Coordinates of C-alpha atoms in Angstrom, one line a residue:
M1 CA 66.9 78.9 45.5
S2 CA 69.6 81.5 46.1
L3 CA 72.9 80.8 47.9
I4 CA 71.9 83.3 50.7
T5 CA 68.6 81.6 51.2
S6 CA 70.2 78.1 51.3
T7 CA 72.8 79.3 53.8
L8 CA 70.1 80.8 56.1
I9 CA 68.1 77.6 56.0
A10 CA 71.1 75.6 56.8
L11 CA 72.0 77.9 59.7
L12 CA 68.5 77.8 61.1
S13 CA 68.5 74.0 60.9
F14 CA 71.8 73.8 62.7
T15 CA 70.6 76.2 65.4
T16 CA 67.4 74.2 65.9
L17 CA 69.4 71.0 66.3
A18 CA 71.8 72.7 68.8
L19 CA 69.0 74.0 70.9
A20 CA 67.3 70.6 71.0
K21 CA 70.3 69.3 72.9
S22 CA 69.3 70.9 76.2
P23 CA 65.9 71.8 77.8
A24 CA 64.5 75.3 77.6
G25 CA 65.3 77.4 80.7
T26 CA 68.0 76.6 83.2
P27 CA 67.4 73.6 85.4
R28 CA 68.5 74.5 88.9
I29 CA 69.8 72.3 91.7
N30 CA 67.4 72.5 94.7
S31 CA 69.0 69.8 96.9
I32 CA 72.4 68.2 97.1
S33 CA 73.9 66.0 99.8
C34 CA 76.8 63.6 100.2
S35 CA 77.4 60.4 102.0
G36 CA 80.3 57.9 102.3
S37 CA 83.6 57.3 104.0
G38 CA 85.3 59.7 101.6
C39 CA 83.0 62.6 102.2
P40 CA 81.1 62.9 105.5
Q41 CA 78.6 65.7 105.1
T42 CA 80.9 68.2 106.7
Q43 CA 83.9 67.1 104.6
A44 CA 82.8 68.1 101.1
R45 CA 81.5 71.3 99.5
F46 CA 79.5 71.8 96.3
S47 CA 79.7 74.8 94.0
G48 CA 78.4 75.7 90.6
S49 CA 75.3 74.5 88.8
L50 CA 74.3 71.7 86.5
D51 CA 76.3 73.4 83.8
D52 CA 79.5 73.5 85.8
P53 CA 79.2 71.3 88.9
T54 CA 82.1 70.9 91.3
L55 CA 82.4 68.9 94.5
T56 CA 85.5 69.8 96.5
F57 CA 86.7 67.2 99.0
N58 CA 88.2 68.1 102.4
H59 CA 89.8 64.8 103.1
F60 CA 89.2 61.9 100.7
A61 CA 92.4 59.9 101.2
I62 CA 93.3 56.2 101.1
E63 CA 96.6 54.3 101.6
Y64 CA 98.0 50.8 101.3
P65 CA 98.9 48.8 103.3
N66 CA 96.2 49.8 105.7
T67 CA 93.3 47.6 106.8
V68 CA 91.1 50.6 107.6
N69 CA 91.2 53.1 104.8
R70 CA 92.6 51.5 101.7
T71 CA 89.3 52.1 100.0
A72 CA 86.8 55.0 100.2
N73 CA 83.8 56.2 98.4
C74 CA 81.7 59.4 98.1
Q75 CA 78.1 59.3 96.9
V76 CA 76.4 62.5 95.8
H77 CA 72.6 62.9 95.8
V78 CA 71.3 65.6 93.5
Q79 CA 67.8 66.9 92.8
A80 CA 67.0 69.7 90.3
K81 CA 63.9 71.5 89.1
G82 CA 62.9 73.9 86.4
V83 CA 63.3 71.3 83.6
S84 CA 60.9 71.8 80.8
A85 CA 58.6 68.9 79.8
G86 CA 59.8 66.1 77.6
W87 CA 63.4 65.7 78.6
Q88 CA 65.7 63.1 80.2
V89 CA 69.2 63.5 81.6
S90 CA 72.1 61.2 82.2
V91 CA 75.8 61.5 83.4
K92 CA 78.1 61.2 80.4
D93 CA 81.5 61.5 82.2
T94 CA 82.9 61.9 85.7
F95 CA 86.3 63.5 86.5
V96 CA 88.1 63.2 89.8
D97 CA 91.2 65.4 90.4
G98 CA 93.8 64.2 92.9
H99 CA 97.3 63.1 93.7
V100 CA 98.6 59.5 93.6
T101 CA 101.7 57.8 94.9
L102 CA 102.3 54.3 93.7
D103 CA 105.3 52.1 94.4
P104 CA 106.3 49.6 91.6
G105 CA 103.6 46.9 91.4
A106 CA 100.9 49.1 93.1
A107 CA 97.6 49.9 91.5
L108 CA 94.6 52.3 92.0
D109 CA 91.3 50.9 90.9
Y110 CA 88.5 53.6 90.6
F111 CA 84.8 53.2 89.9
S112 CA 81.9 55.5 89.2
T113 CA 78.3 54.3 89.5
V114 CA 75.2 56.4 88.5
Y115 CA 71.5 55.7 89.2
F116 CA 68.2 57.4 89.8
S117 CA 66.5 56.5 93.1
A118 CA 63.2 55.9 91.3
S119 CA 64.9 53.1 89.2
A120 CA 67.8 52.0 91.3
D121 CA 68.1 48.7 89.4
D122 CA 68.9 50.6 86.2
S123 CA 72.4 51.7 87.1
A124 CA 75.5 52.4 85.0
T125 CA 79.1 51.7 86.2
S126 CA 82.4 52.7 84.6
K127 CA 85.8 51.7 86.0
G128 CA 89.4 52.4 85.4
Q129 CA 92.8 51.5 86.7
L130 CA 96.1 53.4 87.2
S131 CA 99.0 51.0 87.8
N132 CA 102.7 51.2 88.2
D133 CA 104.4 48.6 86.0
G134 CA 107.7 50.4 86.1
S135 CA 110.7 50.2 88.4
S136 CA 110.4 53.6 90.1
R137 CA 107.8 55.3 92.2
I138 CA 105.0 57.3 90.6
D139 CA 104.2 60.5 92.5
K140 CA 102.0 62.9 90.5
A141 CA 98.8 64.8 90.1
V142 CA 96.1 62.9 88.2
T143 CA 92.6 63.4 86.7
L144 CA 90.7 60.1 86.7
Q145 CA 88.0 60.0 84.0
N146 CA 85.1 57.5 83.9
H147 CA 83.1 57.5 80.6
F148 CA 79.7 55.8 80.5
S149 CA 79.1 53.9 77.3
D150 CA 75.9 52.5 78.8
R151 CA 73.8 55.3 80.4
A152 CA 71.3 55.5 83.3
W153 CA 68.7 57.9 82.1
S154 CA 66.2 59.8 84.3
S155 CA 62.4 59.4 83.8
C156 CA 60.8 61.7 81.2
T157 CA 59.9 65.1 82.7
T158 CA 56.2 66.0 82.4
S159 CA 55.9 69.7 83.3
S160 CA 57.9 72.9 83.2
N161 CA 58.5 72.7 87.0
D162 CA 59.3 69.0 87.0
G163 CA 62.4 67.5 88.4
F164 CA 64.4 64.4 87.3
G165 CA 64.1 62.7 90.7
I166 CA 67.1 61.9 92.9
L167 CA 70.3 61.4 90.9
N168 CA 73.0 59.4 92.7
I169 CA 76.7 59.6 91.6
N170 CA 79.1 57.3 93.5
F171 CA 82.9 57.4 93.2
R172 CA 85.0 54.8 94.8
G173 CA 88.8 54.3 94.9
A174 CA 90.7 51.3 96.1
L175 CA 94.5 50.6 96.4
R176 CA 96.2 47.3 96.2
N177 CA 99.4 45.3 96.1
E178 CA 102.2 47.6 97.2
K179 CA 102.8 50.8 99.2
S180 CA 100.6 53.5 97.8
Y181 CA 98.5 56.6 98.5
F182 CA 95.7 58.5 96.8
E183 CA 94.0 61.7 97.7
A184 CA 91.0 63.1 95.8
T185 CA 90.6 66.9 95.8
R186 CA 87.6 67.5 93.6
E187 CA 85.0 65.9 91.3
T188 CA 83.1 67.2 88.3
W189 CA 80.5 65.7 86.0
D190 CA 79.3 66.1 82.4
F191 CA 75.6 65.8 81.8
E192 CA 73.8 65.0 78.6
W193 CA 70.1 65.7 77.8
R194 CA 67.8 64.1 75.3
K195 CA 64.2 64.5 74.1
C196 CA 61.7 61.9 75.2

C-alpha cells in the first residue's frame, strides 16, 4: 500500500470519527425559559444556539450578611428539535461570568445541577467554592466553571425531527461567613453528543 493511500485512509478515518461526535444537521432550540430568584422571566435574555448558547442576566446578585438574598438560583429550561436519530446529549461544563467581593474569611459556594424532565431522578450536580483565606479583600471579575464528571444524558432520539425533551440547567450561588457580594452577568454551557 502506498504512502499516499495510507495517508488518505487515515484522514478519512479521522474525519469519520470527528463527524460522529455530533448529529447530522443542526439541532435548533425551539423553546427556552427561565425561573428562579436570580432570573425572573423578564430579568434574563438568551442568545446564540446550541453551539454557542449564552444567558445574560439583568440582576443576579447576592450579598452577605443579608437574610433575604444571600443565595439565589437560575434554572433554564431548554427544548430543541432537528436532532437526527440515534443521539444523546449531555451538559459537559457550565461557565458563569460575574464579579465577586469577599472579605477575609468569606466564601462563595456555587452549584450547577442538570437533569431532563423525563428522567428527573437521573440528575448530575457539580459544585465549587471560591474562598478568601487571606488578610485583604478580594474584589475581582471571575468565571466560575462546573465540570460534570458524572453526566445526565437525554433519551435516545428516534427520528430526524425528534427532540431531546426538556433539559433543565440550574445554577445556584450562596455566600457565607463574612461580608461579601456576588453578581453574575452571564452563563454559557458546553454540550456533548454521543451515539446510542
